Every structure is written in structure tokens, then in C-alpha cells.
PDB file of C-alpha atoms in Angstrom:
ATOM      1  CA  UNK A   7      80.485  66.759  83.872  1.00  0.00           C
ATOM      2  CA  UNK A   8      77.334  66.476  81.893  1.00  0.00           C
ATOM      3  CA  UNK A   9      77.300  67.842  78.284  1.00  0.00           C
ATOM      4  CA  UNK A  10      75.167  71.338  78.837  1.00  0.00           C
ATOM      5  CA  UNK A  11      77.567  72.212  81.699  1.00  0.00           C
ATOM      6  CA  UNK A  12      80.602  71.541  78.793  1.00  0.00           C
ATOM      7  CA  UNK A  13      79.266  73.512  76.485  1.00  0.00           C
ATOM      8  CA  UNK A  14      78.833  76.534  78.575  1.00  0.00           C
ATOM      9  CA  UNK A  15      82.404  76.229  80.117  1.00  0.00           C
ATOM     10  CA  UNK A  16      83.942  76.380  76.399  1.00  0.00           C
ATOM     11  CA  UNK A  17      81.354  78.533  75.014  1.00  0.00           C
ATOM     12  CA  UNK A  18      79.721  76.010  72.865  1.00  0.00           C
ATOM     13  CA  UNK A  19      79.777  75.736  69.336  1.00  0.00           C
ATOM     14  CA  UNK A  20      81.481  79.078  68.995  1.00  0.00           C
ATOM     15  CA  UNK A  21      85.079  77.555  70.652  1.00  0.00           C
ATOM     16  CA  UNK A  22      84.798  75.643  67.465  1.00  0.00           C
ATOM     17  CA  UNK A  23      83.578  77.599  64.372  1.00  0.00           C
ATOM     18  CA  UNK A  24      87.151  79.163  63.711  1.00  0.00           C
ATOM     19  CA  UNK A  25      88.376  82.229  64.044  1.00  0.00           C
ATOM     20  CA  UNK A  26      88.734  83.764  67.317  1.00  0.00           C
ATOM     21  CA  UNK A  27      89.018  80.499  69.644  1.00  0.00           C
ATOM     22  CA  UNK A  28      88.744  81.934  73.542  1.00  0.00           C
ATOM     23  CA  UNK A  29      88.077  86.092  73.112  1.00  0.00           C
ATOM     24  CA  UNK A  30      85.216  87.730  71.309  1.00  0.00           C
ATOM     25  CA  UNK A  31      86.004  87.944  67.000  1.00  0.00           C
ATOM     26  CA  UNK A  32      85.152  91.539  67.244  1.00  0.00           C
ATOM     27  CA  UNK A  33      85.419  94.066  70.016  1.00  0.00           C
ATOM     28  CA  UNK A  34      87.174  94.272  73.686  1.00  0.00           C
ATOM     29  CA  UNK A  35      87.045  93.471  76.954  1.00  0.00           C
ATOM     30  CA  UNK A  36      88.635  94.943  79.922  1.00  0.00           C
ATOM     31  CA  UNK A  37      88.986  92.354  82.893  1.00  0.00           C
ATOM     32  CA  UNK A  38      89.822  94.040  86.436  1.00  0.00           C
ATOM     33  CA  UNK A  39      90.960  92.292  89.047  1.00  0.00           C
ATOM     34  CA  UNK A  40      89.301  94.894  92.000  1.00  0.00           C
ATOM     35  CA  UNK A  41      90.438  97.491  93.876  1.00  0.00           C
ATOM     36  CA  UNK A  42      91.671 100.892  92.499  1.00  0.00           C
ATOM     37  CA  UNK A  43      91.000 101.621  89.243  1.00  0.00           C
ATOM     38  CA  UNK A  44      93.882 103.523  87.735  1.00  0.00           C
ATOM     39  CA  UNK A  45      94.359 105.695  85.112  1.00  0.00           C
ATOM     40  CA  UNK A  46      95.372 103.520  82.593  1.00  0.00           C
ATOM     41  CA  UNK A  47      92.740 100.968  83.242  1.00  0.00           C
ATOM     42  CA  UNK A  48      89.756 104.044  83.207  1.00  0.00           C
ATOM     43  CA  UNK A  49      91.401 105.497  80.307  1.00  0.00           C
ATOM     44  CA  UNK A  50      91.729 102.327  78.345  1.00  0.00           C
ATOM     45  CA  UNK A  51      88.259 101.257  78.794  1.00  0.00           C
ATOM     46  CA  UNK A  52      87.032 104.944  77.797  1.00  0.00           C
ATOM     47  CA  UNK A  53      89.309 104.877  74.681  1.00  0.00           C
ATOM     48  CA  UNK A  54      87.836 100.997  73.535  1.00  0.00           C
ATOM     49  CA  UNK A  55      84.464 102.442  74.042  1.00  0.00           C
ATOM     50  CA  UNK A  56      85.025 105.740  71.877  1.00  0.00           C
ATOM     51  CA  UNK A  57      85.880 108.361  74.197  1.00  0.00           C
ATOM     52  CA  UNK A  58      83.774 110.234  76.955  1.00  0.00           C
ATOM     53  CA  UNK A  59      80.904 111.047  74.732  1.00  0.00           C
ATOM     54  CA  UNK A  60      79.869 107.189  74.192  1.00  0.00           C
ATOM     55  CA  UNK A  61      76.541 105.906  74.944  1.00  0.00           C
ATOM     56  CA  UNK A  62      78.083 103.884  78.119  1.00  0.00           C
ATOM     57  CA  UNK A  63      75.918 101.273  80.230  1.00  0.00           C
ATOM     58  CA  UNK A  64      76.573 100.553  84.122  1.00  0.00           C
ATOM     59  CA  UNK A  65      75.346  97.226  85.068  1.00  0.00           C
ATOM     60  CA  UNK A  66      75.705  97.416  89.257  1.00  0.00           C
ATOM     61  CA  UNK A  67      73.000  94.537  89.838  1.00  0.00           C
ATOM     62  CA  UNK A  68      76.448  92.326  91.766  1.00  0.00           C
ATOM     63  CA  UNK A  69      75.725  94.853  94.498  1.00  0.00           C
ATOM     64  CA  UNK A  70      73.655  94.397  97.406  1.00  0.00           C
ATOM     65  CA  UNK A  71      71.795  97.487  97.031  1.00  0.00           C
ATOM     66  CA  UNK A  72      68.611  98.314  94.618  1.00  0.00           C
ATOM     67  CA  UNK A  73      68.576 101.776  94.098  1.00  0.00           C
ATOM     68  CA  UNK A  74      71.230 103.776  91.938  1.00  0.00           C
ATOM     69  CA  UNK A  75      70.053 107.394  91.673  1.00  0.00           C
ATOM     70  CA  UNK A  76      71.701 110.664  89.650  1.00  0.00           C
ATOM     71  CA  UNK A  77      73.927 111.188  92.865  1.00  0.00           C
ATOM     72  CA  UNK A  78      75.609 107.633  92.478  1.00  0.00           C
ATOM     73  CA  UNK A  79      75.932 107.792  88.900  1.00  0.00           C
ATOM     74  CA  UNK A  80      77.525 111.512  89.332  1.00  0.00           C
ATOM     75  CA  UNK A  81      80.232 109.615  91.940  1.00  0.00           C
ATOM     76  CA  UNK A  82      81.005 106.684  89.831  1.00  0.00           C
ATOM     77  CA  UNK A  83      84.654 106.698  88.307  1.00  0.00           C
ATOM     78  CA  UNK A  84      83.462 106.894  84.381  1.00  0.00           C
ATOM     79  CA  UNK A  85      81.278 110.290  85.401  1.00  0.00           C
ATOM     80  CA  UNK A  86      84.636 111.266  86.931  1.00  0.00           C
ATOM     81  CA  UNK A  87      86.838 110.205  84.059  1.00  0.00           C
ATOM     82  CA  UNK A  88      84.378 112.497  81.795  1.00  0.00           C
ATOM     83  CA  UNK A  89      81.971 110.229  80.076  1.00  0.00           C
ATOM     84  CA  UNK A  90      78.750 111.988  79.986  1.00  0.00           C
ATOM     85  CA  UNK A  91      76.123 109.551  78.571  1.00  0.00           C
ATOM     86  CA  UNK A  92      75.652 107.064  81.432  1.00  0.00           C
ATOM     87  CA  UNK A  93      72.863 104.450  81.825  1.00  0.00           C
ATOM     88  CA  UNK A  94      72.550 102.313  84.355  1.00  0.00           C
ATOM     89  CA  UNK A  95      70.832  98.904  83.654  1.00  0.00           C
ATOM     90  CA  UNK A  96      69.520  97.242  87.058  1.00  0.00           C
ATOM     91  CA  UNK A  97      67.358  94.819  87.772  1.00  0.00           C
ATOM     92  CA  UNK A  98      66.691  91.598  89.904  1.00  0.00           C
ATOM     93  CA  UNK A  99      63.801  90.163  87.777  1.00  0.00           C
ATOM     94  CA  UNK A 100      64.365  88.101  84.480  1.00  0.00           C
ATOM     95  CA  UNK A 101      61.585  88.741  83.054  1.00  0.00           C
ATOM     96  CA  UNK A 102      62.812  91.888  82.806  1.00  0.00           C
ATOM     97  CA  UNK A 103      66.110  91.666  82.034  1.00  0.00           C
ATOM     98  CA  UNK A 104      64.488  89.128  78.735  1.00  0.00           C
ATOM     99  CA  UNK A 105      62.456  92.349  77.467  1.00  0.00           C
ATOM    100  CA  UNK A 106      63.037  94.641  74.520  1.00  0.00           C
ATOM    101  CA  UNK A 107      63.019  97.766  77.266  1.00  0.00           C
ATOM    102  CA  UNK A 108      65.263  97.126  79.603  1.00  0.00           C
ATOM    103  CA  UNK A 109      67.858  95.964  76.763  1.00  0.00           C
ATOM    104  CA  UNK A 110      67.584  99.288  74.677  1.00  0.00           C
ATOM    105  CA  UNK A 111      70.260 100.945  76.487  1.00  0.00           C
ATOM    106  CA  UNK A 112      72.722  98.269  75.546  1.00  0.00           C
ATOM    107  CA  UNK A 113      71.436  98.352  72.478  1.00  0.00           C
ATOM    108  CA  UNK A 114      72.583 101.595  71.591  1.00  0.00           C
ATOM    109  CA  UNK A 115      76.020 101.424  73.707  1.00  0.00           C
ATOM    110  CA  UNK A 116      78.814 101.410  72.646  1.00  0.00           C
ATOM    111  CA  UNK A 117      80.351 100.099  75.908  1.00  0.00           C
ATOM    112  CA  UNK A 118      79.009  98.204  79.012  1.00  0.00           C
ATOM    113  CA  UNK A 119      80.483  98.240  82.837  1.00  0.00           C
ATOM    114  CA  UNK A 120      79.891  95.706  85.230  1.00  0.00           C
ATOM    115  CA  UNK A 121      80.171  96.699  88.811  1.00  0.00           C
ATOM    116  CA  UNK A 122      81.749  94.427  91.343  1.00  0.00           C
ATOM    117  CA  UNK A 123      80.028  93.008  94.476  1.00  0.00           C
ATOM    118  CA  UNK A 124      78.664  89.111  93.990  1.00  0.00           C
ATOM    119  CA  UNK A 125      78.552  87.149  91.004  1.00  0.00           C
ATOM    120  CA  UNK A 126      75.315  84.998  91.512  1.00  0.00           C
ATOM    121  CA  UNK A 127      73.460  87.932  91.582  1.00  0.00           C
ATOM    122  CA  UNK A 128      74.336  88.918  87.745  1.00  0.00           C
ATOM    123  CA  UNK A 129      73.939  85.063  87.042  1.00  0.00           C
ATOM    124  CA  UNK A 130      69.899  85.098  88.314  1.00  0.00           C
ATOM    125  CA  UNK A 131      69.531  88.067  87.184  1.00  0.00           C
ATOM    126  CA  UNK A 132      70.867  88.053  83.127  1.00  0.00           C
ATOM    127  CA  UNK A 133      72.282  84.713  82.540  1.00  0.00           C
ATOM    128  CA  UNK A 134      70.916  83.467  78.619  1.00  0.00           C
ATOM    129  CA  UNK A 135      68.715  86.186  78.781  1.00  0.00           C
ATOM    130  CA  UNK A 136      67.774  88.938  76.020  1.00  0.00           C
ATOM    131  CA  UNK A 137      70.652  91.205  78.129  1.00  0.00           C
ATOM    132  CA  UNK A 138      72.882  88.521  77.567  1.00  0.00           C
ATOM    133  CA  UNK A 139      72.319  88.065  73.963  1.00  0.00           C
ATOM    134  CA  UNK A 140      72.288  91.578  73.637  1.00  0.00           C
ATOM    135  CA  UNK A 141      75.678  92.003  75.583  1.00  0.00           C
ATOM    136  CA  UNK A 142      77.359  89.483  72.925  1.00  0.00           C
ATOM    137  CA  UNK A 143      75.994  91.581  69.893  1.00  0.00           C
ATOM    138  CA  UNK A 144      77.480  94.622  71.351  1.00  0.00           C
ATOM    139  CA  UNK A 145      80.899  92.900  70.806  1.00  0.00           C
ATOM    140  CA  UNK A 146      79.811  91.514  68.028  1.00  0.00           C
ATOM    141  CA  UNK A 147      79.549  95.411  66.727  1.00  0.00           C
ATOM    142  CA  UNK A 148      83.060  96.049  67.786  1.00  0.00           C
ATOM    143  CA  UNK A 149      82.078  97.665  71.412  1.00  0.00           C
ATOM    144  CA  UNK A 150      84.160  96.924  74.635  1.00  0.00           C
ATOM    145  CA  UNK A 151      82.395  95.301  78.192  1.00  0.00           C
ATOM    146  CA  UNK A 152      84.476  95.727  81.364  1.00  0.00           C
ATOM    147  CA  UNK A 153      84.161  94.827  85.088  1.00  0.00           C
ATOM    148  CA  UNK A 154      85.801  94.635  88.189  1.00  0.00           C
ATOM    149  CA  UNK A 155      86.186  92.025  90.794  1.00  0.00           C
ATOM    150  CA  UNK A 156      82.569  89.809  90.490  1.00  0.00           C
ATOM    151  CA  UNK A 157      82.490  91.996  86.941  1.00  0.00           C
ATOM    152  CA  UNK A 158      85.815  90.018  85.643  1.00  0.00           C
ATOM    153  CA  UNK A 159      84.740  86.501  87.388  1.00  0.00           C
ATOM    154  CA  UNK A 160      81.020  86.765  85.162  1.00  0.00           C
ATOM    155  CA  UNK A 161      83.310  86.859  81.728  1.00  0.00           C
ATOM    156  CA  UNK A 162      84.400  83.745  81.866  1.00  0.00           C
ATOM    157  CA  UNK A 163      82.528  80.889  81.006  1.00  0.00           C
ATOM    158  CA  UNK A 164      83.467  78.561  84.280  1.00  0.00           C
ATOM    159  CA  UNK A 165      82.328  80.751  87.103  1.00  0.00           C
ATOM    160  CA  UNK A 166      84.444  80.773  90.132  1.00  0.00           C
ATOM    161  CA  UNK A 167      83.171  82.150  93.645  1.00  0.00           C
ATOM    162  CA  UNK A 168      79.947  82.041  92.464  1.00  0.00           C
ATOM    163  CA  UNK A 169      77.957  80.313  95.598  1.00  0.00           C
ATOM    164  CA  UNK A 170      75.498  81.890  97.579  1.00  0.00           C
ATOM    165  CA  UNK A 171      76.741  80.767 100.153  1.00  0.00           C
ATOM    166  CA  UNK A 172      79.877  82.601 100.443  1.00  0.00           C
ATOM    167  CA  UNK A 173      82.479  83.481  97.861  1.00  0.00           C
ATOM    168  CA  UNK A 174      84.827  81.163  99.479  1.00  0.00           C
ATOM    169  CA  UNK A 175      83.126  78.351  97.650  1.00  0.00           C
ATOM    170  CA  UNK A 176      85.556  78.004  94.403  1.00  0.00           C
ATOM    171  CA  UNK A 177      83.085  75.593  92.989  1.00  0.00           C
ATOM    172  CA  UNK A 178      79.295  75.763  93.162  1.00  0.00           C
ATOM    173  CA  UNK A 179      76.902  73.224  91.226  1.00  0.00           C
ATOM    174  CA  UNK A 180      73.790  75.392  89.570  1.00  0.00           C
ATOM    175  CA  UNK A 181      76.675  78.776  89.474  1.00  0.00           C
ATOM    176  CA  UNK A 182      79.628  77.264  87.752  1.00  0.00           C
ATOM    177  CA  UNK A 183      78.387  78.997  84.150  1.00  0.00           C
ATOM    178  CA  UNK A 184      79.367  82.705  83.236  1.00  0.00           C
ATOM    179  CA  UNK A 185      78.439  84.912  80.699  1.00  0.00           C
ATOM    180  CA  UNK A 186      81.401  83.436  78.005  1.00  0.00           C
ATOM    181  CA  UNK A 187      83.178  86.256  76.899  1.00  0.00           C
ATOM    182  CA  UNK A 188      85.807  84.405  77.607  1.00  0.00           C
ATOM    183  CA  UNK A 189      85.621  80.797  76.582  1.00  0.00           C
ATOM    184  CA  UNK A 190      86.915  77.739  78.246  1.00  0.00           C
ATOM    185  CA  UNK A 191      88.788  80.359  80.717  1.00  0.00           C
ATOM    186  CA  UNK A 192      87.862  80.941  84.729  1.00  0.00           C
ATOM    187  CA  UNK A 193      88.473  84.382  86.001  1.00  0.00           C
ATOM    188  CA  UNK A 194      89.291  84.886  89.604  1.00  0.00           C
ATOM    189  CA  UNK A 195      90.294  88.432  91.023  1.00  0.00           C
ATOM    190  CA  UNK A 196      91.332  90.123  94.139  1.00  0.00           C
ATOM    191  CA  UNK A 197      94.120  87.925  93.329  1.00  0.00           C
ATOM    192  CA  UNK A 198      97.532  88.277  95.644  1.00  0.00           C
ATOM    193  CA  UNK A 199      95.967  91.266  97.888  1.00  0.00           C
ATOM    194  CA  UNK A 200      93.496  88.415  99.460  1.00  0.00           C
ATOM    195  CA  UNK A 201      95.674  85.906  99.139  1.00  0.00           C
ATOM    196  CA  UNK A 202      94.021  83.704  96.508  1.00  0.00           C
ATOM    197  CA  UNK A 203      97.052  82.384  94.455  1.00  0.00           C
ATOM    198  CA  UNK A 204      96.356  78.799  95.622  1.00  0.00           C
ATOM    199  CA  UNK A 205      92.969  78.602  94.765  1.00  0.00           C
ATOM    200  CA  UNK A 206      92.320  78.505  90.686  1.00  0.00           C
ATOM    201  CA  UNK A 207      94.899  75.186  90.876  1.00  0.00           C
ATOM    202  CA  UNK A 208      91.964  73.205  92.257  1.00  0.00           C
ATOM    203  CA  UNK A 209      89.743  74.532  90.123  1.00  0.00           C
ATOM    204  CA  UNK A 210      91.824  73.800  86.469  1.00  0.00           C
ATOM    205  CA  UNK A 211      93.037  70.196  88.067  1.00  0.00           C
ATOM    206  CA  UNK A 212      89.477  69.530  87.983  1.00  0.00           C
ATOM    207  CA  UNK A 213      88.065  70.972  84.734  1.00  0.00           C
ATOM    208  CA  UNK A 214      91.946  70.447  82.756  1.00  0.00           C
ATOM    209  CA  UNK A 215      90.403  71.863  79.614  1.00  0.00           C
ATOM    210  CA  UNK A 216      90.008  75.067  81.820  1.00  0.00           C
ATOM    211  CA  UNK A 217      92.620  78.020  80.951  1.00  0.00           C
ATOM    212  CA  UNK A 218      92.816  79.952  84.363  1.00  0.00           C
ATOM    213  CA  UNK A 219      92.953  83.943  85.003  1.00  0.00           C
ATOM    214  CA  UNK A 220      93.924  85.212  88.480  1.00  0.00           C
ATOM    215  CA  UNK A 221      93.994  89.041  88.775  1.00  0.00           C
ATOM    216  CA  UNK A 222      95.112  90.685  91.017  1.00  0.00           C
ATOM    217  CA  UNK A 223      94.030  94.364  92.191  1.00  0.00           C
ATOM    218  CA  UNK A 224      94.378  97.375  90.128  1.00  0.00           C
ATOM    219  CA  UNK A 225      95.173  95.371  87.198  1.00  0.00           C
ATOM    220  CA  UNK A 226      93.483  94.714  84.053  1.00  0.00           C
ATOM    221  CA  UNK A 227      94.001  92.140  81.090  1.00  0.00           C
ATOM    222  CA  UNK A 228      92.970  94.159  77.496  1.00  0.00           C
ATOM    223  CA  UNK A 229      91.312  91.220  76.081  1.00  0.00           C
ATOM    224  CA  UNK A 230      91.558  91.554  71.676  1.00  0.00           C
ATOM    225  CA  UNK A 231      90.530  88.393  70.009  1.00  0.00           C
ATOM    226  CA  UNK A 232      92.562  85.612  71.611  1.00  0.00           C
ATOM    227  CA  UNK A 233      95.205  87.769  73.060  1.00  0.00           C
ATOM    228  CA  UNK A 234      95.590  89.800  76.021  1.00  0.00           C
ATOM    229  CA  UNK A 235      97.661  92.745  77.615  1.00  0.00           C
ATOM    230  CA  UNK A 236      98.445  93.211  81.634  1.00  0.00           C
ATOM    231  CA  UNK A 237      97.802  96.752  82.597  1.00  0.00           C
ATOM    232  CA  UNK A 238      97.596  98.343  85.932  1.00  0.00           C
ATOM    233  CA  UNK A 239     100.299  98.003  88.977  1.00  0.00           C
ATOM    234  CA  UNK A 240     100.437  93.951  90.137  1.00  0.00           C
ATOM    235  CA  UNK A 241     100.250  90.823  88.656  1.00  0.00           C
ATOM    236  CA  UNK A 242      97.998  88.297  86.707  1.00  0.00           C
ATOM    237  CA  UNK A 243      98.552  84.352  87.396  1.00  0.00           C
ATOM    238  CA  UNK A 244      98.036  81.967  84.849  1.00  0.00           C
ATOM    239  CA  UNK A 245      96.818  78.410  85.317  1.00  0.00           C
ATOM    240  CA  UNK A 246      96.933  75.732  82.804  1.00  0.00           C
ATOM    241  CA  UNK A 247      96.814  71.655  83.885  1.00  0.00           C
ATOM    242  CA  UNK A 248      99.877  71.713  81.787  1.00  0.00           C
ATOM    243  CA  UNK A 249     102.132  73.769  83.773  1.00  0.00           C
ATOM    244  CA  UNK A 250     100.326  73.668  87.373  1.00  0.00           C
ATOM    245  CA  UNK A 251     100.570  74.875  89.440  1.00  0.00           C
ATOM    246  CA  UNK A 252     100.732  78.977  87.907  1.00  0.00           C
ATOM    247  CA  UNK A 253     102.716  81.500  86.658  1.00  0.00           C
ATOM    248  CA  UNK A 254     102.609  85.115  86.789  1.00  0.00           C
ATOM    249  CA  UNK A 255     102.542  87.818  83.866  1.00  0.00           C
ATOM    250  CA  UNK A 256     103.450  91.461  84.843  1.00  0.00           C
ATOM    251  CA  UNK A 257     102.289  95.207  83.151  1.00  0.00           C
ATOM    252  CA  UNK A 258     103.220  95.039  80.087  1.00  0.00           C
ATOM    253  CA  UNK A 259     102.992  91.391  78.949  1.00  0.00           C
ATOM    254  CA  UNK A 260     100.691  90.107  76.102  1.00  0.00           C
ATOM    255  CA  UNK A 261      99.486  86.564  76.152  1.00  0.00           C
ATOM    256  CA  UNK A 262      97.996  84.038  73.684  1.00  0.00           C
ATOM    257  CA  UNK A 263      95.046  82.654  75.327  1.00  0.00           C
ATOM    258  CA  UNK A 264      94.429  80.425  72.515  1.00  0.00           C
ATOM    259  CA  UNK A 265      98.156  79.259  72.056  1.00  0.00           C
ATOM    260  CA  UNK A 266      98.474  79.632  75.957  1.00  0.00           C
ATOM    261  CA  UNK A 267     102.145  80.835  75.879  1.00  0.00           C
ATOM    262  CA  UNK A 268     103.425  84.646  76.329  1.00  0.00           C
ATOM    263  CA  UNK A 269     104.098  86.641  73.597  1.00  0.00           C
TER     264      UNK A 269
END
């Protein structure tokens, strides 16, 4: 594994300049394994963002389509839930997503959402861009960025799934780096409803500094610092190349990603 590629997977110098070790110092995230989004997940994510008058930003660009109008945004599940000032932040060009504009939104959020669909898409479109700087400052500020499905695999810093070619590829040279939310942890989701248990025990037998997620659906981790909470109806499956092959947490636990043990 070549040095850059290191770095990214454990967040770079940040794993190592104390404090918070694997979650954000400040701020929250809420992981979702896909499927139905449940109360408590919805209401959790509203609550860490400051209610349903926060300044809230959808990010749908893992989705195939390019066009998110007033009627979408009226349909999502936040509208639903009652949040009120919704922005959506699209776009499959770079450039773009590396100008002042297009970041403004975020900057004045108070809460991001990214929408599920594939993760290589969010990778060429806002990896170690300004949206991606600007994503980490909004934690930085104390805010709260969720996602389902390819929205929890992009906050880790070793991206699973992430091949073009088909998200059956666990392990993809050029889309093994998320965003780092998360570091030194892979996220995979969709977790016992697809069948995927087996899958993260490659990936961590490879990369053994790796701690590995698997969510399933309808559930949520409630990421604080280094810790976490299980929320939602199923299961979450942790993998660490110490105890291989995994484990499951239930609704309810709390977990010391840092220490790696339950609490």
C-alpha cells in the first residue's frame, strides 16, 4: 500500500494529533445502513442538526439522475419530517463542486444529507474538493452529516463498493478513499438484508489496521467523537483483524471505536 493511499485510509495526520482518534472532535454523524428510515433515525438526525428550522443541505449526486426539482425536495423524508429550509447541492463537475458558490449552502448549514445510490459518483464528484473541506468545517462547527446506504460507505476513509464497475467489487484501486469522517474505519451497508456479512472480513484481513462497520437496514450508528450508538430495528457487525471474523452490536449498544470494545 503506498503512503498517500495510508494516509487517506487513517485520515492522515489528524488520526494522530490527539484528541478524538477515529470520529470528528466536534459535531455528529449519523451512518444508515439503507432501507427505511425510521423515526428514530429521522428524528435523531433532525435533533443533531437543530430541529426542523435548520439550514439543512441534500447532497443526492450518488443517484443516477441529474435533476432534483421543488417536487422531489417536497417528497424527500426531511420535508416530511418538517424541516423547512432545504438545499440541495448537486453537481457532476469539480470544478464546481471546488467553487465558493456551490459551497455556500454548506456553508451556512447546520446539517448535510447524503443520498444513497453509488459511491464513485460522490468520489468524482467532491472528493478533496472545496465541498469536502467545507463538509469537515461544518463538523468542525459542531453540525451533524448523515447518509444512507452509498451515503454511510463515503464516511469512511477506506471506501468499500466503490467500483464502477459494479458494487460487488469490495475493493477497487483509484476508489478505495472516502471522505474520512470516519478514520481508519470501512463502512459497508445493506448489511444482513443483502446478505453481505461475509464480505468486510476480506476487506480488514487485508488492510488489518482497518476497523470495519457493517450496517444493516434501517439502522443507524450516532457517531460522537470516538463513540457510537446503534439505533434503528437490526444489527451492525463489527470487524477488527483481531477478532475476525465479526461480531454484531444491537439497538441500543454504544461502542468505542477508538478502544474497539463495547461499552
Amino acid at each position: 500500500m503506498n503512503r498517500r493511499l495510508f494516509l487517506s485510509i487513517l485520515g492522515g495526520e489528524a488520526a494522530a494529533a490527539g484528541g478524538a482518534r477515529v470520529g470528528p472532535e466536534r459535531g455528529s454523524l449519523v451512518v444508515v445502513g439503507g432501507g427505511r428510515l425510521g423515526p428514530p433515525i429521522i428524528s435523531r438526525f433532525l435533533a443533531l442538526a437543530g430541529g426542523g428550522e435548520a439550514r439543512l443541505v441534500i447532497i443526492p449526486t450518488a443517484d443516477t439522475r441529474d435533476h432534483f426539482d421543488e417536487a422531489w425536495v417536497r417528497d424527500h423524508f426531511l420535508h416530511k419530517a418538517g424541516a423547512r429550509r432545504l438545499t440541495v447541492a448537486h453537481t457532476r463537475d469539480r470544478e464546481k463542486a471546488d467553487s465558493k458558490d456551490f459551497t455556500r449552502a454548506i456553508e451556512a448549514a447546520s446539517g448535510v444529507w447524503f443520498g444513497g445510490g453509488r459511491q464513485w459518483r460522490l468520489v468524482d464528484s467532491y472528493l478533496n474538493t472545496r465541498t469536502h473541506r467545507e463538509l469537515k468545517r461544518l463538523l468542525e462547527r459542531g453540525g451533524v452529516i448523515g447518509g444512507t446506504s452509498a451515503g454511510a460507505t463515503i464516511q469512511g476513509s477506506y471506501l468499500v463498493r466503490g467500483a464502477r464497475e459494479g458494487n460487488h467489487i469490495m475493493m477497487a484501486p483509484g476508489y478505495e478513499t472516502g471522505m474520512a469522517f470516519l478514520r481508519g474505519v470501512a463502512v459497508d451497508q445493506h448489511l444482513l438484508k443483502r446478505n453481505r456479512q461475509e464480505d468486510l472480513v476480506g476487506v480488514v484481513r487485508r488492510h488489518r489496521e482497518l476497523l470495519g462497520l457493517g450496517i444493516d437496514e434501517a439502522t443507524a450508528i450516532v457517531v460522537s467523537r470516538d463513540e457510537f450508538e446503534v439505533i434503528g430495528d437490526s444489527k451492525v457487525a463489527v470487524y477488527d483483524a483481531n477478532r475476525l471474523p465479526y461480531y454484531f452490536l444491537s439497538p441500543g449498544d454504544r461502542f468505542d471505536m477508538a478502544a474497539r470494545r463495547k461499552l
